[in-house]
Coordinates of C-alpha atoms in Angstrom, one line a residue:
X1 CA 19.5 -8.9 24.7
X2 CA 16.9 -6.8 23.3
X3 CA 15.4 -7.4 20.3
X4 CA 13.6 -5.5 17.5
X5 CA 10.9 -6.9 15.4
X6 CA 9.8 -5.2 12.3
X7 CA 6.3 -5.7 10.8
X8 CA 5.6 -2.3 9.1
X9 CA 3.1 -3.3 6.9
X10 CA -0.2 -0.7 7.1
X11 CA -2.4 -4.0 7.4
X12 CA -1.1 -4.4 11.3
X13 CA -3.7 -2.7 13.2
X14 CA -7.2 -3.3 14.1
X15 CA -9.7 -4.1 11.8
X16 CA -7.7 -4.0 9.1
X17 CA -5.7 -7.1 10.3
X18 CA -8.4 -9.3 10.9
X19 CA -9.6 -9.4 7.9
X20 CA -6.5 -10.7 6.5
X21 CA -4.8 -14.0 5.5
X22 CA -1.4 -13.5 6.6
X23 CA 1.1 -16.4 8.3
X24 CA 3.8 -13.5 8.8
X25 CA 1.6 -10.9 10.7
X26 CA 0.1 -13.7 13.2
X27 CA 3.8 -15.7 14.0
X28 CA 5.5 -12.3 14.7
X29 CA 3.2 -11.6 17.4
X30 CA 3.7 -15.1 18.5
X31 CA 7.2 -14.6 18.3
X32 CA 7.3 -11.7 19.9
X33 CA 5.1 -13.1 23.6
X34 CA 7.4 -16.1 23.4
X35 CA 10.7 -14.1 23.7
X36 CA 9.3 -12.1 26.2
X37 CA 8.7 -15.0 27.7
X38 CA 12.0 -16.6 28.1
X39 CA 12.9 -12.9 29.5
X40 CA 14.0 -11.0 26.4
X41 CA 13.1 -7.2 26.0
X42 CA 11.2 -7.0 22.7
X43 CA 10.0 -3.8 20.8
X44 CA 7.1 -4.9 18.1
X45 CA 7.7 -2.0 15.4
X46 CA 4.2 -2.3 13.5
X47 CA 1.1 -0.8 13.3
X48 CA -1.3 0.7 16.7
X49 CA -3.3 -1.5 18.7
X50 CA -1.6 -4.8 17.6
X51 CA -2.3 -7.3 20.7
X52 CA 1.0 -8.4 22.4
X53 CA 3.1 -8.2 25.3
X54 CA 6.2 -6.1 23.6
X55 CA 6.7 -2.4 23.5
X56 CA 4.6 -1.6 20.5
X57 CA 6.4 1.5 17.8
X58 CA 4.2 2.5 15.3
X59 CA 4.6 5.2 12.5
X60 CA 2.1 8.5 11.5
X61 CA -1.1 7.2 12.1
X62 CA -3.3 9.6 9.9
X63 CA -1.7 8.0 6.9
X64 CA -4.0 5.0 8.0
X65 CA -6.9 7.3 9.1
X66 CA -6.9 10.2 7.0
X67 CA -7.8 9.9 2.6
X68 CA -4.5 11.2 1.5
X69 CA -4.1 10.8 -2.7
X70 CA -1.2 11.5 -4.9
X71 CA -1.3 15.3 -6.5
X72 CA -0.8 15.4 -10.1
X73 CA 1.4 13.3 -11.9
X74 CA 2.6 14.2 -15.4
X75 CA 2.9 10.6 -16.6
X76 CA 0.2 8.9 -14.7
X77 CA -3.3 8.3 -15.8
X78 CA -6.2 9.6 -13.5
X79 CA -7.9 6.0 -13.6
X80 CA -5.1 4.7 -11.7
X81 CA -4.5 7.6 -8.9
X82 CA -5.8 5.5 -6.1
X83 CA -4.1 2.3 -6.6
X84 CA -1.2 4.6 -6.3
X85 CA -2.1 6.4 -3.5
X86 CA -2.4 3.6 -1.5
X87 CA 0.9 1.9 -2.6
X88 CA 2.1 5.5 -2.0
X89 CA 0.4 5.3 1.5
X90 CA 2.0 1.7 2.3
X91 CA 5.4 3.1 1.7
X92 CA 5.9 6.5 3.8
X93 CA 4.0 4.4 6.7
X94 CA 6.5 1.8 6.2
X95 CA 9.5 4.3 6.1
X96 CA 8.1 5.9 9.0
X97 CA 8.5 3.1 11.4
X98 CA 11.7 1.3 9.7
X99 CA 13.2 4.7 10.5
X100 CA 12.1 5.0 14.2
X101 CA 13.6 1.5 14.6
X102 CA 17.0 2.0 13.2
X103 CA 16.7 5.0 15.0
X104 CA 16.4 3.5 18.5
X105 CA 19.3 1.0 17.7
X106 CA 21.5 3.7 16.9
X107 CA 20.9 5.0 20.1
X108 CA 21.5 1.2 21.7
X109 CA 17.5 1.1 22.5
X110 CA 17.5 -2.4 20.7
X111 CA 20.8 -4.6 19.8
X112 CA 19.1 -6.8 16.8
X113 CA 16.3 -5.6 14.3
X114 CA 14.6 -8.5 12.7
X115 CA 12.5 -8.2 9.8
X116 CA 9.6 -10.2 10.0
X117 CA 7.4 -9.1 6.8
X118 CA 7.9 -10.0 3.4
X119 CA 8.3 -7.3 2.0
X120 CA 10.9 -5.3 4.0
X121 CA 12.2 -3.6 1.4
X122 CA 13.5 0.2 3.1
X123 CA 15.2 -1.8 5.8
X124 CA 17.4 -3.4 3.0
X125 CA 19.4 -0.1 2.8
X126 CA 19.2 1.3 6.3
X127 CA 21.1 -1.8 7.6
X128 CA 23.8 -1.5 4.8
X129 CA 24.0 2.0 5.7
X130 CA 24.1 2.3 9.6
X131 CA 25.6 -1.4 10.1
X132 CA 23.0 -2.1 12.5
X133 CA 23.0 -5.8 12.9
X134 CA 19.6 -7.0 11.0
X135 CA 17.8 -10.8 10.3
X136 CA 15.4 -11.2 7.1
X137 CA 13.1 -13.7 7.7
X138 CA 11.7 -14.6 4.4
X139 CA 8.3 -15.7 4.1
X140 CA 8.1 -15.6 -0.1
X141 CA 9.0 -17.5 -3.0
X142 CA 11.7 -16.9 -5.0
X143 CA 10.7 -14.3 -7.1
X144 CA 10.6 -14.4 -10.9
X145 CA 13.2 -13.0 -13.3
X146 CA 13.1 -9.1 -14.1
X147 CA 11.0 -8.7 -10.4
X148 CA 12.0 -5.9 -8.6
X149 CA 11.7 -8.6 -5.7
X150 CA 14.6 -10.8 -7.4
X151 CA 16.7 -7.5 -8.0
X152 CA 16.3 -6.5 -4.5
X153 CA 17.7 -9.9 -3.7
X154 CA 20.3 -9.4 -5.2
X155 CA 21.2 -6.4 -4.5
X156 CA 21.1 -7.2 -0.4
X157 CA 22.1 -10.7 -0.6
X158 CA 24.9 -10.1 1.7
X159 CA 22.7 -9.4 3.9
X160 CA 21.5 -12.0 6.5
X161 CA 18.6 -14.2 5.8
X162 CA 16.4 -16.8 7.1
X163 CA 14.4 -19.1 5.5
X164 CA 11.1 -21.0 6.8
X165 CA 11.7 -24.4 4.9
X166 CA 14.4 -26.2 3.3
X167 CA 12.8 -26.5 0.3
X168 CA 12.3 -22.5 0.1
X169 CA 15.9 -22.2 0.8
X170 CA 16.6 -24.4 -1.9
X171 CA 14.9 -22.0 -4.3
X172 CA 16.5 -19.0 -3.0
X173 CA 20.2 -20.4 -3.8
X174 CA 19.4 -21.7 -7.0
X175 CA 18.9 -18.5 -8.9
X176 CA 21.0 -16.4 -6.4
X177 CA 23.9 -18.8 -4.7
X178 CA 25.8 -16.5 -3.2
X179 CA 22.9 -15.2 -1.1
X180 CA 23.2 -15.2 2.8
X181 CA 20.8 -17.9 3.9
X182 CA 22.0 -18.3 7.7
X183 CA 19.4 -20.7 8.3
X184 CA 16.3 -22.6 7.9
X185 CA 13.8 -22.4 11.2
X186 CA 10.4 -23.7 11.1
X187 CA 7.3 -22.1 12.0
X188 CA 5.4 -23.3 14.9
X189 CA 2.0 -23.6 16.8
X190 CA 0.3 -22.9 20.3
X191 CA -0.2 -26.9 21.3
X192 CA -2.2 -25.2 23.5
X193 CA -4.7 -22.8 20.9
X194 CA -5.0 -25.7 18.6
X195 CA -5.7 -28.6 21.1
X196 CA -6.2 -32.7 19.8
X197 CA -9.5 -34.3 18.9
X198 CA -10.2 -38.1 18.5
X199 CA -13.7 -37.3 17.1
X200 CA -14.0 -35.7 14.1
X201 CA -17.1 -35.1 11.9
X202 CA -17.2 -36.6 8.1
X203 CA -16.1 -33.8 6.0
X204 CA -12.8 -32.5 4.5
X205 CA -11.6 -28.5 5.4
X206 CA -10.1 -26.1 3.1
X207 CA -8.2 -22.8 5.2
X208 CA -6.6 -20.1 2.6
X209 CA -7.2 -17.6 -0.1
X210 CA -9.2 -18.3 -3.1
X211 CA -6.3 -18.2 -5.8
X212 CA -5.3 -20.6 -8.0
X213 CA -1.9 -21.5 -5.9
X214 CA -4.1 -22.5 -3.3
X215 CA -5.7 -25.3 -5.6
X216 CA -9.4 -24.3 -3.8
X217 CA -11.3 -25.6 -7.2
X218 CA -9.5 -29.0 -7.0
X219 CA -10.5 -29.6 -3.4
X220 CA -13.4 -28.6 -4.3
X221 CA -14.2 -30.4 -7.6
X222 CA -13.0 -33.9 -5.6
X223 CA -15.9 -33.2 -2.6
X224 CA -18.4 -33.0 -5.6
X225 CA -17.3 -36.3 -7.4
X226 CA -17.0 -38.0 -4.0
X227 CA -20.1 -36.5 -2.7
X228 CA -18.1 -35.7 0.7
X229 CA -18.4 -32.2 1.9
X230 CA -15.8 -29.8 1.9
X231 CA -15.9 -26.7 4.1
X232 CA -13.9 -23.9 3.3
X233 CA -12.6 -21.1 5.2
X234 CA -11.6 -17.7 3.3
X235 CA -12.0 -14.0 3.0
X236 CA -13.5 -13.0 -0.2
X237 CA -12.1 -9.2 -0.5
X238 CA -13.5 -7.4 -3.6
X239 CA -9.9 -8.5 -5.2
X240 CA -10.4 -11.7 -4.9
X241 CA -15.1 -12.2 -6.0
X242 CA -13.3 -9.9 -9.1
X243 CA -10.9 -12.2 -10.4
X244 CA -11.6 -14.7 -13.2
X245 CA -10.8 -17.8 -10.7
X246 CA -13.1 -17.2 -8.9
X247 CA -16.1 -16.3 -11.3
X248 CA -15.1 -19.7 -13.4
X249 CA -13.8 -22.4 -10.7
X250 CA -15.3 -21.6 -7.3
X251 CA -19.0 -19.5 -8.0
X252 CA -20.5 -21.8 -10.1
X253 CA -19.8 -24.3 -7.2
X254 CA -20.9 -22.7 -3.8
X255 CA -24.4 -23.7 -3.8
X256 CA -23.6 -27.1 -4.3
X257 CA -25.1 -29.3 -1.5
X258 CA -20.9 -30.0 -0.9
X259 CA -19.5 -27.0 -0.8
X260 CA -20.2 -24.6 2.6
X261 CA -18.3 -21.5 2.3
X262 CA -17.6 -19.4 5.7
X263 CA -15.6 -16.0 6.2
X264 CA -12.3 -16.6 8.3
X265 CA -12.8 -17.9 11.9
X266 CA -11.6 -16.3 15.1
X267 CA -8.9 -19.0 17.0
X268 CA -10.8 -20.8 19.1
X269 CA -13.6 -21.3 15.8
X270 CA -10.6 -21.9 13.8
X271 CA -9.3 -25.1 15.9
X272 CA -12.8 -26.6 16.3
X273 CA -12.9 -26.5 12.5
X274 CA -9.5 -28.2 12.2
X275 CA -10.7 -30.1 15.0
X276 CA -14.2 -31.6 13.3
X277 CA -12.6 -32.5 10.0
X278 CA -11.9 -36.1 8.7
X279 CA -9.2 -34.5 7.0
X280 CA -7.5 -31.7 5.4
X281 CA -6.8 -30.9 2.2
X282 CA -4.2 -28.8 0.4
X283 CA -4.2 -29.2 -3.5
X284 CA -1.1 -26.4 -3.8
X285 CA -0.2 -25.6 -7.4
X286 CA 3.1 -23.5 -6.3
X287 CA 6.3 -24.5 -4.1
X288 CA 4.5 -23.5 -0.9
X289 CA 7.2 -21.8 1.4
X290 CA 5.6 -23.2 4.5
X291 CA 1.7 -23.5 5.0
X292 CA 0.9 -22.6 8.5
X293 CA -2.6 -24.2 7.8
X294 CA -1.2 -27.7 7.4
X295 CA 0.8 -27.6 11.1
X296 CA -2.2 -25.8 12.5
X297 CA -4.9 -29.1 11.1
X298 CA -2.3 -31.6 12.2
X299 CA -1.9 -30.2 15.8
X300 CA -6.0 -30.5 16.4
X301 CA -5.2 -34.1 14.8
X302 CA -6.3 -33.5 11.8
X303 CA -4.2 -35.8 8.5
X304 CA -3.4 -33.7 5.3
X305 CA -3.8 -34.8 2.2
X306 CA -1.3 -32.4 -0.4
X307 CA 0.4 -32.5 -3.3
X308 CA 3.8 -33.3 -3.5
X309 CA 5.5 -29.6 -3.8
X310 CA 7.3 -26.6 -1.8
X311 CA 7.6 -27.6 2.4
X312 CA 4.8 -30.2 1.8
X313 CA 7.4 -33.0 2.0
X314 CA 9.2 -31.6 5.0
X315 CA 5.5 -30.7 7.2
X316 CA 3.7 -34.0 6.0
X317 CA 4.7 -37.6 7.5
X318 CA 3.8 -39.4 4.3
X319 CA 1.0 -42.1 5.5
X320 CA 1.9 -41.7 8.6
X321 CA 0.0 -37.6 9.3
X322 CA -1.7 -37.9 5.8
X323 CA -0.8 -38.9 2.4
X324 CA 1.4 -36.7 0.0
X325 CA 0.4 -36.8 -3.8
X326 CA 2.8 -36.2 -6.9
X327 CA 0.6 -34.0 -9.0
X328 CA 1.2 -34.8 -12.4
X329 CA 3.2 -37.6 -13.6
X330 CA 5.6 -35.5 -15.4
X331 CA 6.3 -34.1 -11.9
X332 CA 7.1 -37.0 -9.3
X333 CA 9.0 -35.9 -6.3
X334 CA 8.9 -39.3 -4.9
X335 CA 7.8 -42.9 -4.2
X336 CA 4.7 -42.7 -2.0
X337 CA 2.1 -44.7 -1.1
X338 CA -0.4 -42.7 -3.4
X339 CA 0.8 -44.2 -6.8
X340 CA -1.7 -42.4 -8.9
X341 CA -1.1 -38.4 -9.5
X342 CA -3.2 -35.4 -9.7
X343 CA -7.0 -35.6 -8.7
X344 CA -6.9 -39.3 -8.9
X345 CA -4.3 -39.5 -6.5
X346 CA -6.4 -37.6 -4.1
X347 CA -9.4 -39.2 -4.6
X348 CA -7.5 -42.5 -3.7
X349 CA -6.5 -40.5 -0.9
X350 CA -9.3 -39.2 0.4
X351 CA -10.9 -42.6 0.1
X352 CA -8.1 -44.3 1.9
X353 CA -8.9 -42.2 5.2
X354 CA -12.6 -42.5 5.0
X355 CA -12.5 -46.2 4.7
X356 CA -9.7 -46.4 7.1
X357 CA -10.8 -48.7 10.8
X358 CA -11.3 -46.8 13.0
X359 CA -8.0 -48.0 15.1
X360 CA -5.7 -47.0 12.1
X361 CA -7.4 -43.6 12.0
X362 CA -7.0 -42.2 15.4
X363 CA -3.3 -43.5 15.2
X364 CA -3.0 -41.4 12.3
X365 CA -4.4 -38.5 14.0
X366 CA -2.0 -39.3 17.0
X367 CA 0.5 -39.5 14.7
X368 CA 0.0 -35.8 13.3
X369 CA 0.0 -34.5 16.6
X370 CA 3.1 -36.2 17.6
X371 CA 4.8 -34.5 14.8
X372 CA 3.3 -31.2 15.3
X373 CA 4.5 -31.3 19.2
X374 CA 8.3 -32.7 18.0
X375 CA 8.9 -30.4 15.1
X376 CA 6.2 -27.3 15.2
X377 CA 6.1 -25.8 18.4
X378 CA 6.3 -22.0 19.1
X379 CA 8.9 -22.6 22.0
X380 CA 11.4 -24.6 19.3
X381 CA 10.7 -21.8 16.9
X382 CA 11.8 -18.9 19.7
X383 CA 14.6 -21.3 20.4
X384 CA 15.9 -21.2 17.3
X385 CA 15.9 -17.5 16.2
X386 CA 17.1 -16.5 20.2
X387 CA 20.3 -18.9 19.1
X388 CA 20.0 -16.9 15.6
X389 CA 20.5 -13.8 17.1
X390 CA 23.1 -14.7 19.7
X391 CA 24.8 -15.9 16.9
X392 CA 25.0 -12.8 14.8
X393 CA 25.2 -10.9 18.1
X394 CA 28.6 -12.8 18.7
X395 CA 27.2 -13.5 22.5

């Protein structure tokens, strides 16, 4: 069997992916050294330089070298020429490699193309058009009404699809029900990169972007009020120290004696974080798909403490790897043992764990690697989508 796996995003390649926070880009590598592994030929279709073990495809690389910007447009103002050139740039480096792939399995290179990025749009009509046999994994939200995203749907939903939790699969159905969710496979961890600690320091962790999703200014609003500190890992792009959110919820807050703020780790800095911390916190304000971070805290041992929304009641073991809190009392998605909601129900939380003996704690953090190994691995992941494909292969 030999498998192709799409990620034609321009991001893929050197520096430009490390200063990125994307779940998709790192598990499709993953993905891609653990088929190998079990003795499938793999060819990663991405960007140059990417590190794995697979046959690596890549499109025109001076689109990500060379300044390239749109010519004239009648109907487009010059103010917005080089927003447009990139989006412009994304899309022919995009349609450059989705077309070397359908390419090669044409010409019986690669049986299977999977399309591990979330935004896959040109593969959508190449499979429809050469019948090649294709997987969607999808790694989003379902997108809002009048979205191009929702139309696209839609428009492919015979297509065959994916999903990375129950809950997102949920979503998907309910506003398109004939769509062709196949199945729902977890994303998993290297036990091995993020290894167990018993010993952990006395402050709370934060891992993702600065947006309001996220829920960054609750986490970090609680560590001021509780006078615990929080330490928070994120990549402040120019995007992102722009936006409102974070010139009114997290500036005024990062010289606070609570608050340290660090750039994104490299893996073996990133598990001693997870590692170190008393717990982990994940405030979401949107029906997170997954949250890779969560898994990743809990394999190092590390209990979560999240509100009750998205995968957060599929990852989370409630008091047993962390507490789960409904955020609002006109939203309760269940009976936990966190009665109070929203920030209160955190900061009775986050108190439980700190006041926790010291016995009931490291079971706890047993506890979340247990999970992690029985439910979150990287070898039950490649398990699952090898069956996947076997399955649409007819083998």
């Amino acid at each position: 069997m030999k498998i192709g796996i799409l990620v034609p995003s321009i991001y893929m390649h050197d520096q430009a992916f490390q200063n990125r926070i994307s779940a998709p880009m790192v598990l499709s590598l993953v993905m891609a050294d653990g088929l190998i592994k079990k003795g499938i030929e793999v060819v990663f279709f991405s960007g140059p330089g990417v590190p794995t073990k697979a046959k690596v495809v890549s499109s025109d690389e001076d689109l990500i070298n060379a300044n390239y910007k749109v010519d004239y447009q009648q109907d487009l103002p010059k103010n917005t020429y080089e927003t447009v050139s990139l989006y412009e740039k994304k899309k022919y480096f995009e349609l450059g490699i989705v077309s070397k792939a359908y390419k090669m399995a044409l010409n019986k290179e690669v049986d299977l193309l999977h399309v591990y990025h979330a935004y896959g749009n040109l593969a959508h009509y190449f499979a429809e058009l050469l019948h090649v046999p294709t997987l969607f994994t999808l790694h989003v939200l379902p997108p809002p009404e009048n979205s191009f995203e929702r139309w696209r749907y839609k428009r492919f939903a015979n297509q065959n699809f994916v999903a990375i939790s129950n809950s997102q699969k949920k979503g998907f159905l309910d506003i398109i029900p004939d769509m062709n969710v196949v199945n729902t496979i977890y994303h998993g961890i290297s036990q091995e990169d993020f290894g167990f600690s018993l010993t952990p320091q006395d402050y709370i962790a934060f891992v993702g972007r600065a947006i309001p999703e996220k829920g960054l200014d609750i986490g970090i609003k609680l560590a001021i009020e509780e006078n615990v500190c929080i330490r928070i890992a994120t990549h402040l792009n120019e995007v992102a120290l722009d936006s409102d959110y974070y010139k009114k919820e997290i500036e005024p807050h990062i010289k606070n004696k609570y608050v340290e703020l660090t750039d994104l780790f490299d893996l073996k800095e990133k598990a001693r974080f997870y590692q170190n911390a008393k717990a982990f916190i994940s405030p979401v304000r949107w029906e997170e798909p997954f949250g890779m971070v969560m898994i990743e805290a809990m394999s190092c041992g590390t209990p979560v403490i999240a509100f009750a929304r998205g995968s957060v009641l599929e990852v989370v073991k409630d008091g047993e790897t962390g507490f789960i809190v409904n955020s609002s009392p006109d939203d309760i998605r269940g009976d936990w043992i966190i009665k109070k909601t929203g920030i209160e129900g955190l900061r009775e939380a986050l108190n439980r764990i700190f006041s926790m003996p010291k016995d009931q704690y490291e079971q706890m953090r047993r506890n979340c690697r247990k999970r992690t190994e029985e439910k979150f691995t990287v070898d039950k992941m490649v398990d699952s989508y090898e069956a996947l494909y076997k399955k649409i292969l007819g083998i």
